[in-house]
Amino acid sequence: MVQVLPVDRRAPEASVVAEAVRVLRAGGLVALPTETVYGLGARALDPAAVARIFAAKGRPTHHPLIAHVTGEAQARSLAASWPERASRLARAFWPGPLTLVVERAPHVPAAVAGGGDSIAVRAPSHPVALAVIAALGEPVAAPSANRYQGLSPTTAGHVVKQLGDAVDLVLDAGECDAGIESTVVDVRGERARVLRPGALDLAELRRVLPEVQARVERVEGERPRVSPGMEARHYAPRARLLLADTRDEAERIAYGLASGGARVGLVTHEARQTSVEHELVLVRTLPHDPHQYARQMYRTLHDLDDAGVDAVVVQGVPNDEAWWAVADRLRRGATK
Ligand code: TXA
Ligand code: MG
């Protein structure tokens, strides 16, 4: 049985932090709360420990991991070069939900970077994650603590459900604040570029880096430039996820499936009561606000999966930059 230790999210107990450090030093896997989602941590500089992360997730080894650090100084120790704009971003947003992709220093094992010559670094703001990294005294590699392509975990229970005994220790600090992964920005090259929209808003990012390149709209027929590991399907529930353009369309699809005998989850985001009433349709209404929605999105999909639905029909979210990260996850979750 995997060991789950409750931990105080504001003032992590020294004994719990010490136990996490002991497991990490022994080459083990520790699932940690961050302010975005739970991460599956291992010593970033230990290729054998990193290999265990890939095995536990069932993730292809060419998908790079994020090295979690205490701050800019530790991040720089992993980078072959550190552009001035990386410092600007780190000063503005760290610790916090921003991941920077920089050139990898030669001493950093290629395995953690999926074999590539770059490395992603992030200083999380969650006191538990920071305390563990600080006590370990080295960076912690941590992807989201879910099976490959599955739903990201926002509670310790979600981690246990998906990874179970593949993890040595889970630190349980309750629900994550943001509920959606960090924003990933490549700061190499001529112009910084968003590789994955996330918990840090584009508007915030532009305040510090007005020239950052971000693609909100996908140009038809053009392949977007994305991170390795940003394949179309990702972040998916077990049930089939169907994305509808409008609430009316979502209701129509949900009702149609239920009439055929399927158990259906219907996820909307408008205050108005849904008109669908069917014993086979479970309705979940999320707040019409991108941050509040993001915070509840994965939990809602986990809950519907746990309820055994065959399909989840989601009302599309506004085509607006503020909703970019949510729209991105829903689109990938809906890809077969
Ligand atoms: O909020 C988060 O970022 C969470 C928490 C645990 O920190 N972590 C997370 O890790 O979402 P993961 O492995 O599930 O997603 C990492 C993302 C992937 O899209 C990956 O392709 C990208 O970051 N990435 C990592 N290293 C990269 C690199 N060297 N170059 C380009 N993209 C990279
Ligand atoms: Mg992930």
PDB file of N, CA, C and O in Angstrom, residues 176-215:
ATOM      1  N   CYS A 176      -5.559  21.494  -4.722  1.00  0.00           N
ATOM      2  CA  CYS A 176      -4.658  22.505  -5.289  1.00  0.00           C
ATOM      3  C   CYS A 176      -5.429  23.782  -5.614  1.00  0.00           C
ATOM      4  O   CYS A 176      -6.584  23.732  -6.024  1.00  0.00           O
ATOM      5  N   ASP A 177      -4.753  24.926  -5.485  1.00  0.00           N
ATOM      6  CA  ASP A 177      -5.419  26.216  -5.688  1.00  0.00           C
ATOM      7  C   ASP A 177      -5.800  26.480  -7.138  1.00  0.00           C
ATOM      8  O   ASP A 177      -6.946  26.796  -7.430  1.00  0.00           O
ATOM      9  N   ALA A 178      -4.835  26.396  -8.038  1.00  0.00           N
ATOM     10  CA  ALA A 178      -5.104  26.781  -9.430  1.00  0.00           C
ATOM     11  C   ALA A 178      -5.890  25.697 -10.153  1.00  0.00           C
ATOM     12  O   ALA A 178      -6.776  25.980 -10.958  1.00  0.00           O
ATOM     13  N   GLY A 179      -5.535  24.432  -9.908  1.00  0.00           N
ATOM     14  CA  GLY A 179      -6.266  23.327 -10.523  1.00  0.00           C
ATOM     15  C   GLY A 179      -5.919  23.083 -11.974  1.00  0.00           C
ATOM     16  O   GLY A 179      -6.491  22.187 -12.602  1.00  0.00           O
ATOM     17  N   ILE A 180      -5.005  23.852 -12.533  1.00  0.00           N
ATOM     18  CA  ILE A 180      -4.574  23.643 -13.922  1.00  0.00           C
ATOM     19  C   ILE A 180      -3.058  23.860 -13.951  1.00  0.00           C
ATOM     20  O   ILE A 180      -2.518  24.571 -13.104  1.00  0.00           O
ATOM     21  N   GLU A 181      -2.382  23.217 -14.896  1.00  0.00           N
ATOM     22  CA  GLU A 181      -0.921  23.223 -14.899  1.00  0.00           C
ATOM     23  C   GLU A 181      -0.324  24.601 -15.193  1.00  0.00           C
ATOM     24  O   GLU A 181      -0.995  25.496 -15.698  1.00  0.00           O
ATOM     25  N   SER A 182       0.978  24.692 -14.953  1.00  0.00           N
ATOM     26  CA  SER A 182       1.698  25.948 -15.171  1.00  0.00           C
ATOM     27  C   SER A 182       1.729  26.336 -16.646  1.00  0.00           C
ATOM     28  O   SER A 182       1.581  25.501 -17.539  1.00  0.00           O
ATOM     29  N   THR A 183       1.946  27.607 -16.882  1.00  0.00           N
ATOM     30  CA  THR A 183       2.177  28.130 -18.234  1.00  0.00           C
ATOM     31  C   THR A 183       3.644  27.864 -18.579  1.00  0.00           C
ATOM     32  O   THR A 183       4.531  28.144 -17.773  1.00  0.00           O
ATOM     33  N   VAL A 184       3.882  27.275 -19.753  1.00  0.00           N
ATOM     34  CA  VAL A 184       5.258  26.947 -20.157  1.00  0.00           C
ATOM     35  C   VAL A 184       5.712  27.931 -21.233  1.00  0.00           C
ATOM     36  O   VAL A 184       5.046  28.087 -22.257  1.00  0.00           O
ATOM     37  N   VAL A 185       6.832  28.602 -20.971  1.00  0.00           N
ATOM     38  CA  VAL A 185       7.355  29.598 -21.913  1.00  0.00           C
ATOM     39  C   VAL A 185       8.788  29.245 -22.288  1.00  0.00           C
ATOM     40  O   VAL A 185       9.637  29.028 -21.417  1.00  0.00           O
ATOM     41  N   ASP A 186       9.043  29.164 -23.577  1.00  0.00           N
ATOM     42  CA  ASP A 186      10.394  28.927 -24.075  1.00  0.00           C
ATOM     43  C   ASP A 186      11.079  30.281 -24.187  1.00  0.00           C
ATOM     44  O   ASP A 186      10.635  31.134 -24.969  1.00  0.00           O
ATOM     45  N   VAL A 187      12.121  30.493 -23.385  1.00  0.00           N
ATOM     46  CA  VAL A 187      12.777  31.805 -23.399  1.00  0.00           C
ATOM     47  C   VAL A 187      14.066  31.797 -24.207  1.00  0.00           C
ATOM     48  O   VAL A 187      14.837  32.749 -24.184  1.00  0.00           O
ATOM     49  N   ARG A 188      14.309  30.709 -24.928  1.00  0.00           N
ATOM     50  CA  ARG A 188      15.494  30.670 -25.789  1.00  0.00           C
ATOM     51  C   ARG A 188      15.187  31.425 -27.089  1.00  0.00           C
ATOM     52  O   ARG A 188      14.040  31.692 -27.402  1.00  0.00           O
ATOM     53  N   GLY A 189      16.239  31.682 -27.845  1.00  0.00           N
ATOM     54  CA  GLY A 189      16.025  32.225 -29.188  1.00  0.00           C
ATOM     55  C   GLY A 189      15.669  33.696 -29.217  1.00  0.00           C
ATOM     56  O   GLY A 189      15.712  34.390 -28.202  1.00  0.00           O
ATOM     57  N   GLU A 190      15.276  34.116 -30.415  1.00  0.00           N
ATOM     58  CA  GLU A 190      14.995  35.527 -30.682  1.00  0.00           C
ATOM     59  C   GLU A 190      13.850  36.045 -29.837  1.00  0.00           C
ATOM     60  O   GLU A 190      13.900  37.117 -29.276  1.00  0.00           O
ATOM     61  N   ARG A 191      12.798  35.243 -29.765  1.00  0.00           N
ATOM     62  CA  ARG A 191      11.572  35.724 -29.166  1.00  0.00           C
ATOM     63  C   ARG A 191      10.984  34.654 -28.254  1.00  0.00           C
ATOM     64  O   ARG A 191      10.903  33.491 -28.645  1.00  0.00           O
ATOM     65  N   ALA A 192      10.613  35.043 -27.048  1.00  0.00           N
ATOM     66  CA  ALA A 192      10.017  34.080 -26.115  1.00  0.00           C
ATOM     67  C   ALA A 192       8.662  33.628 -26.656  1.00  0.00           C
ATOM     68  O   ALA A 192       7.963  34.377 -27.325  1.00  0.00           O
ATOM     69  N   ARG A 193       8.308  32.396 -26.321  1.00  0.00           N
ATOM     70  CA  ARG A 193       7.137  31.788 -26.939  1.00  0.00           C
ATOM     71  C   ARG A 193       6.393  30.929 -25.911  1.00  0.00           C
ATOM     72  O   ARG A 193       7.015  30.160 -25.174  1.00  0.00           O
ATOM     73  N   VAL A 194       5.091  31.029 -25.890  1.00  0.00           N
ATOM     74  CA  VAL A 194       4.287  30.182 -24.993  1.00  0.00           C
ATOM     75  C   VAL A 194       4.146  28.802 -25.634  1.00  0.00           C
ATOM     76  O   VAL A 194       3.671  28.680 -26.759  1.00  0.00           O
ATOM     77  N   LEU A 195       4.574  27.763 -24.916  1.00  0.00           N
ATOM     78  CA  LEU A 195       4.438  26.394 -25.429  1.00  0.00           C
ATOM     79  C   LEU A 195       3.178  25.726 -24.895  1.00  0.00           C
ATOM     80  O   LEU A 195       2.628  24.846 -25.537  1.00  0.00           O
ATOM     81  N   ARG A 196       2.781  26.115 -23.698  1.00  0.00           N
ATOM     82  CA  ARG A 196       1.551  25.555 -23.114  1.00  0.00           C
ATOM     83  C   ARG A 196       0.868  26.661 -22.306  1.00  0.00           C
ATOM     84  O   ARG A 196       1.476  27.202 -21.377  1.00  0.00           O
ATOM     85  N   PRO A 197      -0.384  27.012 -22.635  1.00  0.00           N
ATOM     86  CA  PRO A 197      -1.092  27.981 -21.796  1.00  0.00           C
ATOM     87  C   PRO A 197      -1.370  27.328 -20.455  1.00  0.00           C
ATOM     88  O   PRO A 197      -1.491  26.107 -20.374  1.00  0.00           O
ATOM     89  N   GLY A 198      -1.468  28.120 -19.410  1.00  0.00           N
ATOM     90  CA  GLY A 198      -1.675  27.504 -18.097  1.00  0.00           C
ATOM     91  C   GLY A 198      -2.123  28.506 -17.064  1.00  0.00           C
ATOM     92  O   GLY A 198      -2.736  29.534 -17.385  1.00  0.00           O
ATOM     93  N   ALA A 199      -1.794  28.183 -15.820  1.00  0.00           N
ATOM     94  CA  ALA A 199      -2.347  28.938 -14.696  1.00  0.00           C
ATOM     95  C   ALA A 199      -1.936  30.407 -14.687  1.00  0.00           C
ATOM     96  O   ALA A 199      -2.650  31.246 -14.155  1.00  0.00           O
ATOM     97  N   LEU A 200      -0.774  30.716 -15.240  1.00  0.00           N
ATOM     98  CA  LEU A 200      -0.396  32.127 -15.328  1.00  0.00           C
ATOM     99  C   LEU A 200      -0.972  32.699 -16.617  1.00  0.00           C
ATOM    100  O   LEU A 200      -0.661  32.249 -17.715  1.00  0.00           O
ATOM    101  N   ASP A 201      -1.822  33.729 -16.466  1.00  0.00           N
ATOM    102  CA  ASP A 201      -2.500  34.330 -17.619  1.00  0.00           C
ATOM    103  C   ASP A 201      -1.545  34.964 -18.600  1.00  0.00           C
ATOM    104  O   ASP A 201      -0.533  35.551 -18.224  1.00  0.00           O
ATOM    105  N   LEU A 202      -1.955  34.917 -19.857  1.00  0.00           N
ATOM    106  CA  LEU A 202      -1.206  35.564 -20.923  1.00  0.00           C
ATOM    107  C   LEU A 202      -1.096  37.071 -20.669  1.00  0.00           C
ATOM    108  O   LEU A 202      -0.059  37.685 -20.908  1.00  0.00           O
ATOM    109  N   ALA A 203      -2.184  37.653 -20.170  1.00  0.00           N
ATOM    110  CA  ALA A 203      -2.179  39.105 -19.914  1.00  0.00           C
ATOM    111  C   ALA A 203      -1.102  39.457 -18.883  1.00  0.00           C
ATOM    112  O   ALA A 203      -0.393  40.454 -19.012  1.00  0.00           O
ATOM    113  N   GLU A 204      -0.961  38.613 -17.873  1.00  0.00           N
ATOM    114  CA  GLU A 204       0.059  38.823 -16.848  1.00  0.00           C
ATOM    115  C   GLU A 204       1.457  38.719 -17.441  1.00  0.00           C
ATOM    116  O   GLU A 204       2.340  39.516 -17.168  1.00  0.00           O
ATOM    117  N   LEU A 205       1.616  37.695 -18.264  1.00  0.00           N
ATOM    118  CA  LEU A 205       2.903  37.435 -18.901  1.00  0.00           C
ATOM    119  C   LEU A 205       3.306  38.620 -19.780  1.00  0.00           C
ATOM    120  O   LEU A 205       4.452  39.076 -19.762  1.00  0.00           O
ATOM    121  N   ARG A 206       2.353  39.137 -20.527  1.00  0.00           N
ATOM    122  CA  ARG A 206       2.621  40.263 -21.436  1.00  0.00           C
ATOM    123  C   ARG A 206       2.986  41.541 -20.700  1.00  0.00           C
ATOM    124  O   ARG A 206       3.659  42.398 -21.244  1.00  0.00           O
ATOM    125  N   ARG A 207       2.524  41.645 -19.478  1.00  0.00           N
ATOM    126  CA  ARG A 207       2.865  42.816 -18.676  1.00  0.00           C
ATOM    127  C   ARG A 207       4.376  42.902 -18.500  1.00  0.00           C
ATOM    128  O   ARG A 207       4.957  43.977 -18.490  1.00  0.00           O
ATOM    129  N   VAL A 208       5.021  41.759 -18.381  1.00  0.00           N
ATOM    130  CA  VAL A 208       6.464  41.726 -18.160  1.00  0.00           C
ATOM    131  C   VAL A 208       7.213  41.503 -19.474  1.00  0.00           C
ATOM    132  O   VAL A 208       8.338  41.972 -19.651  1.00  0.00           O
ATOM    133  N   LEU A 209       6.592  40.805 -20.395  1.00  0.00           N
ATOM    134  CA  LEU A 209       7.251  40.435 -21.651  1.00  0.00           C
ATOM    135  C   LEU A 209       6.280  40.690 -22.802  1.00  0.00           C
ATOM    136  O   LEU A 209       5.692  39.763 -23.359  1.00  0.00           O
ATOM    137  N   PRO A 210       6.107  41.977 -23.164  1.00  0.00           N
ATOM    138  CA  PRO A 210       5.070  42.323 -24.146  1.00  0.00           C
ATOM    139  C   PRO A 210       5.260  41.605 -25.479  1.00  0.00           C
ATOM    140  O   PRO A 210       4.287  41.367 -26.191  1.00  0.00           O
ATOM    141  N   GLU A 211       6.487  41.249 -25.799  1.00  0.00           N
ATOM    142  CA  GLU A 211       6.761  40.674 -27.118  1.00  0.00           C
ATOM    143  C   GLU A 211       6.550  39.152 -27.163  1.00  0.00           C
ATOM    144  O   GLU A 211       6.769  38.531 -28.188  1.00  0.00           O
ATOM    145  N   VAL A 212       6.122  38.554 -26.043  1.00  0.00           N
ATOM    146  CA  VAL A 212       6.004  37.086 -26.024  1.00  0.00           C
ATOM    147  C   VAL A 212       5.035  36.608 -27.111  1.00  0.00           C
ATOM    148  O   VAL A 212       3.992  37.211 -27.357  1.00  0.00           O
ATOM    149  N   GLN A 213       5.458  35.535 -27.754  1.00  0.00           N
ATOM    150  CA  GLN A 213       4.662  35.005 -28.868  1.00  0.00           C
ATOM    151  C   GLN A 213       3.722  33.942 -28.331  1.00  0.00           C
ATOM    152  O   GLN A 213       4.146  33.014 -27.637  1.00  0.00           O
ATOM    153  N   ALA A 214       2.439  34.091 -28.663  1.00  0.00           N
ATOM    154  CA  ALA A 214       1.450  33.132 -28.185  1.00  0.00           C
ATOM    155  C   ALA A 214       0.433  32.923 -29.276  1.00  0.00           C
ATOM    156  O   ALA A 214       0.029  33.874 -29.929  1.00  0.00           O
ATOM    157  N   ARG A 215       0.051  31.709 -29.456  1.00  0.00           N
ATOM    158  CA  ARG A 215      -0.959  31.468 -30.477  1.00  0.00           C
ATOM    159  C   ARG A 215      -2.257  31.049 -29.807  1.00  0.00           C
ATOM    160  O   ARG A 215      -2.346  29.971 -29.247  1.00  0.00           O
TER     161      ARG A 215
END
